Every structure is written in structure tokens, then in C-alpha cells.
Amino acid sequence: MSGFPPTRLSAVREAASADPETRRRGFEALVGAYWRAVYKYLRFQARAAPEDAEDLTQGFFARAYEKGFFDRYDPARSRFRTYLRLCLDGYVANERATARTLKRGGGRPMLSLDFEHAEGELSNLPPAQNADPDEYFRREWVRSLFAQAVESLRQRAREGGKEAALVLFERYDLEGPDAAEKPTYAGLAAELGLPVTQVTNHLAWARREFRRLALAALAAQCGSDDEFRAEARDVFGVDAGR
Amino acid sequence: MKGLSDATLGHLGEVADWPDLSSTKYEAASVLGRGGMATVYLAHDRDLGREVAIKVIRLPEPAPEIAERLRQEARILAQLEHPGLVPVHDLGTLPDGRVFYVMKRVRGRRLDEHLRDERALSARLRLFERVCETVSFAHAHGVIHRDLKPENVMVGPFGEVLVLDWGVAKLSGDGDAAGPASGLVPGPPTTAHGTVVGTPGFMSPEQARGQPVDARADVFALGRILESMLADHGGPDAEGPARVPRPLASILAKALAPEPDQRYPGAREVGEDVARYLSGQRVLAHRESVFEVLGRLATKYKTPLALIIAYVLMRAALLFWRGR
């Protein structure tokens, strides 16, 4: 079995489609994958106030759709996230230079983005001072990608009757790294009344699913197989929060 | 609202890449090292109760040539039995499609790290000889390493030398020449013709151009390794750049010749010339002057020479004393 999601569809390719419905679907998937990273980047790298960052985020995606920013992406020249960030930098510089008063979403129906949630994340995760802009954007993008995969995993676990695996994954892999006292397999086994082998089996399932779902989400955000492999090498097996 | 912390991101990136070895007798314990294409884990063999090392491809969907490259590396190592090569125990595929192989767990330091503490020229040259012996063994079996560099050589606690990372190794003639003559099972070529593999700075000119290579490409890389070993021998406090004896400079020049025809034909010949230097014999790559011949012979036979001179002086002193 391959590690690559067998039914993957690249949202990047869809966003450049001539078919309006496909294009809209791809565009929405990209907005869902990137808006948090864009918002946080604007807040801390572009030093925008919360309201300005919301306006700029909405405006950027509206402009991207209208002007076909993503249609012009060439996988041979850069990674998609780098391209998107450069588009964003250009958009922000342009907006600021002309000192235009931004209309939310450029007069279009606004995208439904949960800025309050993103702002809440920021208050819990103060950004490093003087962080490299590209590195900051990359880390927030990984955070968003993993959060998306965790959410999908929760849904799958609940639907598949794998609640025990989900609980263990949340306790050991999501909360564990920040806990003052790291949980142990034996401790969790005793607490949940399970043999240690079952704890490791549950965790193996949850991690495998997490990996599969994260890869599926990643594949959708890449424009080519080469880009997907390069991004996957960066995201997995290294300190993704570096 | 709480998002995933940086620590959690790092942990998830790590565990998501962790190999699922549940269907095997191995249990991964920690990461020993990470390369661009593969990660090496320290693991426990439950059946035999011993530590092993497992090399696993990092790619989620390995391109066929990458997966084949790891398989080829395992097959080559499994068929080449030599003290300078890590024995391979097993080869397999994880449930997620990633190829892995299991090998002996070896301990030691990379050559470049080891050289920081080993400054004596003769000790360094003996290490180099062992590297040449191992590579020569591979050449004799039709295998060309193609990525020799100090980082791919490990020095064990007792001075044993291991040549690692045969991931881009090539069978001579892409298998044909290596088949019956070498006893190796030929596999498909690991890289397409014209593909450049190797490390800049250690690659021979023809390898860097993506042209076909043979054992002389490894000779060039060995020359680069020798050059790095000669660069700062004698210690960090030595005044001025390290002096390279002329015979060794000639060995370097021959190994690093831009044209393959001008180089040593294989690793064995490089090692033999270095061994000649160490034992005070004439280095084939070097044309000696009369003074150098005398100097070399004087160094090689210094004990009998000293005895003869002492004897002659004693006789002369005796004759002088009697003549008075």
C-alpha cells in the first residue's frame, strides 16, 4: 500500500481549472488550508492590527480569486506556499502604498473565516521575536495543516468507534509534549484499564491515520508530485515546529 | 482558544514519520541519524535480543527509483562481506509502502569528527589505507560507491573503519559487468543516465557532468578524502599550513587528475601507494630525485645505518688510539 492518498486531488490544480465549479472548489480548499497562516503572518510579520489583518486576509483571497493569482502558479519555479506568501507580500505592499481604504472582501460576500479562533491561538502562542518571515509562514502553515489532520482524525475515530485510540492520541501526542509530567504508556494503560500493548496498538493506529490524513491534506495543497515530496520531507520526520 | 503548540508540532512530525514495525520482530527506539532520503533508527530485535539499526525511506510516496536505490543498497551490502562494510540482516516494506532494511548496529564517529582528535600523519594514513581496502574490495566485485566523503566513513572505537551509505552505489556497466564475474546479483540501474549523484567537492569531473563513471570516480573522491586528511595533520597549533611530503603530494595529484586515464585505475592502487610511503618504499606516483632516494633509504634503514656508522666510528677511534 502506498503512503500517498490514492484519491488525492490537488486543490492547487483545481484552483486553476477552466471549469468554474472546479475552480471554486479548489480555491475554497486553498483558503481553508492557508487563511490561518495568512492571518497570523499579517498580524505578526506585517504588524497589522487585528481588524486590518482580517481585512487584508479577506481582501487578499478576494483579489486572488478575481485576478487569478493561483492560476499563474508554476510548480517548476517554487513551492506553492512560497508563491502564495510572495503574492501576499506584493498585495500588502500594494495596498499600503496606495493607502486605499479596504472594503471588506472587495465588495464581495465575505469568506466565512473564524478570525476569533485564530486570534485566540495567537494569544496562546506568542510568535518568536524577529522570526524569519518565510520560516514563520511555514510554521503557521504546518500548524494549520496538522490541525486540519487532527480534526479529520477526530471525526474518523468517532465514526469508526475508535474513541479509545483518540483519547490516547490526545493525551499522549497532543497534550503530552506540553505536560509538566510526560505521560507514559504504562501510566495511561493503568489509568484506562488497558494492557500496555493495546495502548501502543491504539497509538499506532491513530498515528498512522494522522499521517495518512495529513499527507492527503498536504497533497491537496501542492501543485506537483515533486513539490509534495519535498514538502512532506520538510514536514515529517523533522522538528515540524522548528 | 488553544492551537497546537510548537512542541506538539515537533512531536507530531516525529511520530507521524515513525516506522510502523508492528508486523516485524523489530521495535524502533530512537533516531540515530537522518539524511535527505532516509532515516536510520536504533531498534531492538525482539527474537534475538540485540540492537540493530534500521534504515527507512523518509518519503511518503517514494519515487520508484528512490525505493529501488534503498533496495539496491541493501542487496549490495548483503552480498559484500567485508569488515569495512556493515552487514545487512533484512530487507522489507512497511505497511505504508516505505522500504526499509535492517543492519548491524555500529558504533563510532564519522571520519571528519575523528580527525579532529587524530593529528598524527602516520595514524591518519593507516586509516586511509583501510578505507582504500574496503573500497577496493567493492571495486573487485564490480561496485562503485559514487559518494565517498569523510561523512560516509565511520571510525570505530578500536580504529576499525566502515564505509557507509552505498545508496547511490552502482554496479559496473549497470549490472552486466558485475554479474557472473563478481558473483553479485545485478539489479536495475539506480539512476538514469545523465543523472548527477554524489557530493559536490568530492565528485570527479566526469561524475559532475553526469557522464558514465567507473572505479576511477571513486579514486578521485579518495583523493579528496586524502587531501582533507593531509590538510591539518600535525595539530591545530602547528605553525603555518601543514607540510605535505612530496611523495604524498604526488599520490594526491595522481588521484585527483582531471582525466580518468591519468588517475590510479582503482582504490587498491591508491592504498598500495600510500602503504609504500608508510613503509619507506618508493611511491609509484612519484619520481624521486637522488637526494630523495638517499633520504628515503636513510629513513627506512636508519637502525642498521646507525649501527654501521657507530661501528665505523668505533673502529676509527680504535685505530687512532692505537696509532698514537
XYZ file of C-alpha atoms in Angstrom:
566
model
C 0.000 0.000 0.000
C 1.341 3.404 -0.850
C 1.603 6.150 1.713
C 0.204 8.577 -0.793
C -3.521 9.145 -0.618
C -4.895 7.148 -3.545
C -7.735 9.532 -4.403
C -5.850 12.759 -3.962
C -6.890 15.793 -5.936
C -4.682 18.795 -5.973
C -6.578 21.872 -4.873
C -3.834 23.898 -6.499
C -4.611 22.326 -9.861
C -8.345 22.635 -9.286
C -7.996 26.328 -8.467
C -6.521 26.871 -11.922
C -9.248 24.914 -13.693
C -11.277 26.421 -16.545
C -14.413 24.875 -15.104
C -15.929 27.466 -12.702
C -17.253 24.886 -10.251
C -13.938 23.028 -10.038
C -12.079 26.312 -9.744
C -14.303 27.472 -6.894
C -13.918 24.154 -5.064
C -10.125 24.234 -5.383
C -9.999 27.846 -4.313
C -12.090 27.190 -1.223
C -9.845 24.297 -0.251
C -6.804 26.535 -0.535
C -8.435 29.263 1.521
C -9.277 26.666 4.184
C -5.688 25.443 4.229
C -3.917 28.789 4.239
C -6.067 31.504 5.745
C -4.850 30.982 9.318
C -1.212 31.184 8.261
C -2.015 34.278 6.178
C -3.828 35.981 9.055
C -1.121 35.246 11.606
C 1.576 36.276 9.177
C -0.187 39.602 8.638
C -0.605 40.096 12.354
C 2.992 39.495 13.301
C 5.134 39.858 10.240
C 3.215 42.680 8.565
C 2.390 44.082 12.035
C -1.261 44.650 11.186
C -3.845 45.314 13.884
C -6.457 42.539 14.226
C -9.076 44.371 12.168
C -6.620 45.332 9.456
C -5.317 41.771 9.319
C -8.884 40.498 8.902
C -9.486 42.994 6.084
C -6.226 42.179 4.385
C -6.853 38.423 4.643
C -10.302 38.762 3.142
C -9.064 41.209 0.544
C -6.120 39.069 -0.425
C -8.175 35.972 -1.126
C -10.853 38.014 -2.905
C -8.189 39.601 -5.099
C -6.507 36.241 -5.669
C -9.783 34.792 -6.927
C -10.623 37.795 -9.037
C -7.194 38.233 -10.595
C -6.386 34.537 -10.834
C -3.208 34.711 -8.698
C -3.193 30.974 -8.235
C -3.770 30.248 -11.925
C -0.319 31.608 -12.649
C 1.465 29.367 -10.165
C 4.257 27.324 -11.799
C 5.295 24.264 -9.717
C 8.626 24.186 -11.532
C 9.632 27.549 -10.100
C 8.728 27.399 -6.413
C 6.673 25.682 -3.763
C 3.060 26.789 -3.631
C 3.273 28.144 -0.107
C 6.270 30.278 -1.086
C 4.409 31.543 -4.124
C 1.355 32.356 -2.028
C 3.430 34.229 0.541
C 5.126 36.278 -2.169
C 1.710 37.115 -3.663
C 0.603 38.148 -0.187
C 3.669 40.344 0.326
C 3.011 42.021 -3.015
C -0.647 42.526 -2.232
C 0.025 44.049 1.189
C 2.751 46.341 -0.162
C 0.417 47.481 -2.900
C -2.454 48.097 -0.537
C -0.285 50.081 1.813
C 1.415 52.084 -0.905
C -1.828 53.263 -2.388
C -3.263 53.738 1.125
C -6.563 52.541 -0.161
C -9.364 52.090 2.224
C -10.088 48.453 2.073
C -13.553 47.339 1.590
C -14.128 44.057 3.211
C -13.771 41.382 0.563
C -13.667 43.998 -2.149
C -17.436 44.290 -2.088
C -17.941 40.567 -2.471
C -19.664 38.301 0.018
C -17.132 37.823 2.750
C -15.445 34.477 3.275
C -16.547 32.727 6.406
C -13.322 32.674 8.366
C -13.117 32.245 12.110
C -10.713 35.080 12.939
C -11.655 34.947 16.608
C -10.317 31.401 16.754
C -7.098 32.375 15.001
C -6.662 35.346 17.336
C -7.222 33.012 20.295
C -4.436 30.768 19.002
C -2.151 33.757 18.725
C -2.729 34.761 22.335
C -1.684 31.265 23.384
C 1.247 31.086 21.007
C 3.153 34.338 21.057
C 5.380 34.457 17.969
C 9.139 34.456 18.313
C 10.645 37.909 18.049
C 12.479 38.669 14.805
C 11.395 35.368 13.263
C 12.343 34.857 9.632
C 9.174 35.711 7.621
C 9.371 32.629 5.442
C 10.013 30.380 8.405
C 7.172 31.977 10.353
C 4.751 31.466 7.497
C 5.936 27.875 7.040
C 5.443 27.046 10.718
C 1.961 28.539 10.830
C 1.087 26.685 7.671
C 2.282 23.389 9.223
C 0.260 24.201 12.337
C -2.810 24.716 10.213
C -2.137 21.531 8.205
C -1.718 19.413 11.339
C -4.771 20.966 12.997
C -6.786 20.048 9.917
C -5.488 16.459 10.066
C -6.199 16.202 13.800
C -9.768 17.374 13.218
C -10.245 14.792 10.462
C -8.766 12.135 12.723
C -11.235 13.008 15.489
C -14.084 12.638 13.063
C -12.819 9.309 11.727
C -12.184 7.920 15.193
C -15.665 8.815 16.360
C -17.297 7.391 13.263
C -15.218 4.227 13.432
C -15.704 3.513 17.139
C -12.051 4.260 17.885
C -12.678 6.552 20.831
C -10.005 4.863 22.955
C -7.392 5.461 20.277
C -8.480 9.089 20.040
C -8.259 9.616 23.794
C -4.771 8.109 23.857
C -3.655 10.177 20.881
C -4.931 13.347 22.515
C -3.364 12.549 25.867
C -0.005 11.268 24.644
C 0.646 13.013 21.343
C -1.307 16.273 21.571
C -1.139 17.186 25.254
C 1.904 15.132 26.245
C 4.608 17.356 24.714
C 3.429 20.333 26.811
C 2.679 18.428 30.016
C 4.892 19.141 33.019
C 4.986 15.416 33.629
C 5.074 13.474 30.370
C 2.531 10.664 30.214
C 3.868 7.140 29.828
C 2.368 4.153 28.033
C 2.251 2.264 31.324
C 0.621 5.185 33.151
C -2.056 5.598 30.501
C -2.653 1.842 30.410
C -3.231 1.773 34.172
C -5.462 4.834 34.039
C -7.648 3.496 31.240
C -7.563 -0.126 32.380
C -5.893 -1.386 29.199
C -2.889 -3.626 28.596
C 0.192 -1.646 27.508
C 0.238 -3.493 24.180
C -3.252 -2.221 23.454
C -2.163 1.318 24.260
C 0.679 1.052 21.750
C -1.614 -0.545 19.181
C -4.185 2.220 19.569
C -1.491 4.854 19.268
C -0.021 3.141 16.204
C -3.433 3.267 14.528
C -4.015 6.910 15.436
C -0.554 7.964 14.234
C -0.919 6.031 11.001
C -4.289 7.683 10.383
C -2.929 11.090 11.326
C -0.069 10.636 8.901
C -2.406 9.492 6.124
C -4.811 12.383 6.661
C -2.032 14.958 6.932
C -0.489 13.641 3.728
C -3.858 13.780 1.977
C -4.289 17.396 3.077
C -0.732 18.181 2.042
C -1.149 16.571 -1.371
C -4.182 18.755 -1.990
C -2.113 21.844 -1.326
C 0.727 21.007 -3.681
C 0.910 21.617 -7.392
C 3.125 18.691 -8.334
C 4.383 15.347 -7.064
C 7.872 16.765 -6.650
C 6.559 19.612 -4.547
C 4.516 17.171 -2.475
C 7.557 15.001 -1.756
C 9.722 17.978 -0.896
C 7.089 19.406 1.447
C 6.474 16.008 3.053
C 10.194 15.628 3.745
C 10.162 19.023 5.415
C 7.040 18.411 7.436
C 7.545 14.837 8.622
C 10.486 13.360 10.415
C 11.935 16.726 11.266
C 11.023 19.044 14.046
C 7.989 20.449 12.302
C 7.762 23.238 14.828
C 11.401 24.252 14.432
C -8.797 29.000 22.050
C -5.733 26.795 22.135
C -3.950 25.653 18.985
C -1.231 23.070 18.579
C 1.886 24.207 20.398
C 5.338 24.240 18.815
C 6.302 21.269 20.979
C 3.258 19.328 19.780
C 4.029 20.194 16.159
C 7.544 18.812 16.551
C 6.269 15.694 18.281
C 3.597 15.042 15.638
C 6.116 15.496 12.826
C 8.298 12.936 14.541
C 5.706 10.285 15.444
C 3.937 10.515 12.103
C 7.203 9.540 10.437
C 7.899 6.768 12.945
C 8.064 3.412 11.134
C 5.218 1.011 11.834
C 7.194 -2.155 12.545
C 4.321 -3.946 14.281
C 4.337 -6.729 11.693
C 8.061 -7.372 12.209
C 10.233 -8.579 15.060
C 11.823 -5.136 15.380
C 10.922 -2.226 17.609
C 12.272 1.235 16.825
C 13.699 3.040 19.838
C 15.308 6.284 18.707
C 16.667 8.149 15.711
C 20.356 7.570 15.015
C 20.623 9.840 12.016
C 18.721 11.492 9.240
C 19.636 12.029 5.625
C 17.795 13.663 2.784
C 16.103 10.448 1.711
C 16.197 8.116 4.711
C 16.243 7.989 8.482
C 18.273 5.469 10.470
C 16.656 4.234 13.681
C 18.134 2.353 16.574
C 15.874 -0.661 17.045
C 15.557 -3.789 19.123
C 15.356 -7.272 17.617
C 12.883 -8.977 19.960
C 13.674 -12.520 18.799
C 17.425 -12.307 19.084
C 17.509 -9.753 21.880
C 20.010 -7.475 20.201
C 20.254 -3.930 18.973
C 20.085 -3.292 15.250
C 19.910 -0.237 13.015
C 17.034 0.202 10.567
C 17.224 2.492 7.585
C 13.811 3.678 6.394
C 12.945 5.866 3.437
C 11.509 9.177 4.589
C 9.452 9.876 1.547
C 5.715 9.310 1.858
C 5.440 8.059 -1.687
C 8.936 7.100 -2.701
C 9.598 7.564 -6.354
C 10.313 4.089 -7.763
C 13.968 4.923 -8.325
C 14.402 6.032 -4.693
C 12.823 2.850 -3.300
C 14.931 0.815 -5.708
C 18.014 2.688 -4.611
C 17.487 1.610 -1.000
C 16.795 -1.979 -2.040
C 19.900 -1.944 -4.193
C 21.981 -0.582 -1.318
C 20.730 -3.393 0.924
C 21.410 -6.048 -1.708
C 24.899 -4.758 -2.399
C 25.804 -4.651 1.277
C 24.270 -8.079 1.863
C 26.423 -9.611 -0.828
C 29.674 -7.874 0.010
C 31.090 -9.431 3.156
C 33.977 -7.369 4.421
C 34.988 -5.986 7.835
C 34.730 -2.499 6.380
C 31.090 -2.917 5.383
C 28.045 -3.037 7.654
C 26.322 -6.440 7.484
C 22.686 -6.341 6.373
C 20.208 -8.690 8.100
C 16.872 -7.983 6.481
C 15.001 -6.017 3.821
C 11.299 -5.214 3.793
C 8.442 -2.800 3.173
C 6.377 -1.018 5.830
C 2.569 -1.088 5.709
C 2.664 2.473 4.350
C 4.821 1.397 1.408
C 8.177 2.662 2.646
C 11.153 0.399 2.020
C 13.493 -0.381 4.920
C 16.462 -2.572 5.651
C 17.941 -3.836 8.865
C 21.656 -3.820 9.535
C 24.136 -4.341 12.308
C 24.231 -1.521 14.829
C 27.694 0.006 14.594
C 29.317 2.476 16.900
C 31.903 5.063 16.139
C 32.478 8.539 14.850
C 32.480 9.986 11.390
C 35.918 10.287 9.893
C 35.796 14.092 9.813
C 34.971 14.115 13.533
C 37.596 11.514 14.318
C 40.307 13.544 12.561
C 39.837 16.405 14.998
C 41.440 14.241 17.663
C 43.793 12.241 15.469
C 46.535 14.535 14.239
C 49.427 12.145 13.644
C 50.080 11.747 9.928
C 51.001 8.056 10.083
C 47.806 7.185 12.018
C 45.711 9.128 9.527
C 47.369 7.391 6.600
C 46.721 3.978 8.124
C 43.020 4.882 8.400
C 43.070 5.974 4.786
C 44.636 2.674 3.779
C 41.730 0.828 5.408
C 39.216 2.987 3.557
C 41.027 2.104 0.317
C 40.994 -1.604 1.217
C 37.212 -1.564 1.686
C 36.523 0.410 -1.474
C 38.969 -1.808 -3.344
C 37.013 -4.862 -2.192
C 33.847 -3.299 -3.604
C 35.620 -2.433 -6.860
C 36.784 -6.029 -7.163
C 33.102 -7.018 -7.018
C 32.100 -4.509 -9.643
C 30.620 -1.947 -7.230
C 31.385 1.769 -7.389
C 30.405 3.812 -4.350
C 29.990 7.199 -6.094
C 29.560 9.208 -2.878
C 32.758 8.752 -0.908
C 33.451 11.546 1.569
C 34.598 11.771 5.213
C 30.969 11.891 6.419
C 30.383 8.459 4.880
C 33.280 6.824 6.683
C 32.938 5.725 10.294
C 35.839 5.005 12.617
C 35.089 2.548 15.400
C 36.409 2.646 18.953
C 39.274 0.278 18.074
C 40.262 2.106 14.890
C 38.167 -0.116 12.627
C 36.923 1.624 9.522
C 33.463 1.278 7.981
C 32.446 2.738 4.649
C 28.768 3.718 4.810
C 25.951 4.968 2.625
C 26.021 2.896 -0.515
C 22.682 4.411 -1.548
C 23.957 5.681 -4.886
C 26.408 2.837 -5.484
C 26.468 1.460 -8.972
C 27.285 -1.937 -10.372
C 29.856 -1.640 -13.150
C 28.103 -1.496 -16.508
C 24.826 -1.156 -14.612
C 24.974 -4.754 -13.643
C 26.201 -6.517 -16.758
C 29.873 -6.499 -15.925
C 29.228 -7.149 -12.274
C 27.111 -10.213 -12.811
C 28.900 -13.518 -13.326
C 32.395 -12.173 -12.780
C 31.693 -10.609 -9.411
C 29.108 -13.026 -8.059
C 26.793 -10.090 -7.386
C 23.199 -10.247 -8.447
C 22.765 -7.381 -10.880
C 19.795 -5.110 -10.295
C 18.340 -2.336 -12.375
C 20.412 0.835 -12.620
C 19.711 3.097 -9.650
C 19.968 6.300 -11.597
C 19.080 7.248 -15.087
C 21.893 8.010 -17.486
C 22.853 11.661 -17.182
C 21.593 11.962 -13.610
C 24.152 13.555 -11.309
C 24.533 11.811 -7.963
C 27.218 12.411 -5.371
C 28.516 15.320 -3.348
C 29.954 18.478 -4.899
C 33.599 18.829 -3.959
C 34.096 15.067 -3.887
C 32.676 14.229 -7.288
C 35.062 13.627 -10.146
C 34.687 15.986 -13.123
C 33.083 13.265 -15.256
C 30.610 12.400 -12.472
C 29.695 16.067 -12.015
C 28.965 16.243 -15.736
C 26.604 13.270 -15.457
C 28.795 11.117 -17.677
C 29.283 7.373 -17.126
C 31.711 6.640 -14.316
C 33.889 3.728 -13.251
C 36.161 2.947 -10.307
C 38.294 5.967 -11.142
C 35.464 8.253 -9.970
C 35.902 6.707 -6.506
C 39.668 7.208 -6.855
C 39.035 10.921 -7.302
C 36.849 11.012 -4.170
C 39.511 9.075 -2.270
C 41.967 11.743 -3.373
C 39.686 14.386 -1.869
C 39.462 12.408 1.371
C 43.246 12.070 1.492
C 43.548 15.787 0.816
C 41.324 16.542 3.808
C 43.407 14.197 5.960
C 46.617 15.930 4.964
C 45.234 19.431 5.324
C 45.730 19.897 9.048
C 47.826 16.969 10.196
C 50.310 17.705 12.955
C 47.830 19.507 15.154
C 45.917 22.786 15.307
C 48.881 24.573 16.898
C 51.269 23.774 14.075
C 52.760 26.896 12.566
C 51.664 27.640 9.004
C 49.928 25.219 6.668
C 50.655 21.524 7.170
C 53.632 20.413 5.086
C 52.690 17.615 2.725
C 55.610 15.297 1.930
C 56.325 15.306 -1.798
C 55.545 11.608 -2.378
C 52.118 12.126 -0.796
C 51.589 15.247 -2.899
C 52.308 13.091 -5.956
C 49.753 10.499 -4.807
C 47.212 13.291 -4.401
C 47.988 14.717 -7.823
C 47.556 11.317 -9.465
C 44.305 10.538 -7.629
C 42.872 13.970 -8.407
C 43.896 14.136 -12.063
C 41.060 15.733 -14.075
C 41.210 12.997 -16.707
C 40.277 9.484 -15.513
C 43.068 7.986 -17.649
C 45.638 9.908 -15.634
C 44.386 8.552 -12.284
C 45.030 5.298 -10.470
C 42.894 2.545 -12.013
C 41.251 1.681 -8.686
C 41.215 2.089 -4.905
C 43.657 -0.799 -4.420
C 46.413 1.033 -6.278
C 45.881 4.223 -4.237
C 46.046 2.278 -0.981
C 49.132 0.393 -2.101
C 50.985 3.596 -2.930
C 50.126 5.038 0.488
C 51.295 1.775 2.091
C 54.592 2.090 0.180
C 55.058 5.560 1.577
C 54.377 4.353 5.099
C 56.884 1.505 4.808
C 59.585 3.677 3.240
C 59.326 2.148 -0.212
C 59.281 4.080 -3.439
C 55.874 5.583 -4.223
C 54.977 4.700 -7.805
C 53.277 8.001 -8.485
C 56.375 9.940 -7.503
C 59.592 10.456 -9.469
C 62.326 10.721 -6.844
C 65.494 12.809 -7.026
C 68.795 11.258 -5.923
C 68.591 13.102 -2.630
C 65.073 11.841 -2.020
C 66.190 8.273 -2.718
C 69.056 8.673 -0.259
C 66.809 10.341 2.296
C 64.163 7.622 1.975
C 66.711 4.828 2.278
C 68.314 6.565 5.233
C 64.923 6.783 6.928
C 63.961 3.237 6.061
C 67.281 1.702 7.170
C 68.077 4.121 9.943
C 68.739 1.428 12.572
C 71.254 -0.679 10.586
C 72.778 2.544 9.247
C 73.190 3.897 12.744
C 74.835 0.610 13.819
C 77.224 0.655 10.837
C 78.149 4.281 11.448
C 78.693 3.581 15.138
C 80.842 0.586 14.245
C 82.916 2.572 11.737
C 83.396 5.406 14.196
C 84.436 2.970 16.903
C 86.962 1.306 14.595
C 88.303 4.659 13.539
C 88.644 5.747 17.135
C 90.398 2.468 17.967
C 92.862 2.837 15.067
C 93.502 6.403 16.039
C 94.141 5.423 19.659
C 96.491 2.598 18.653
C 98.379 4.860 16.243
C 99.256 7.334 18.916
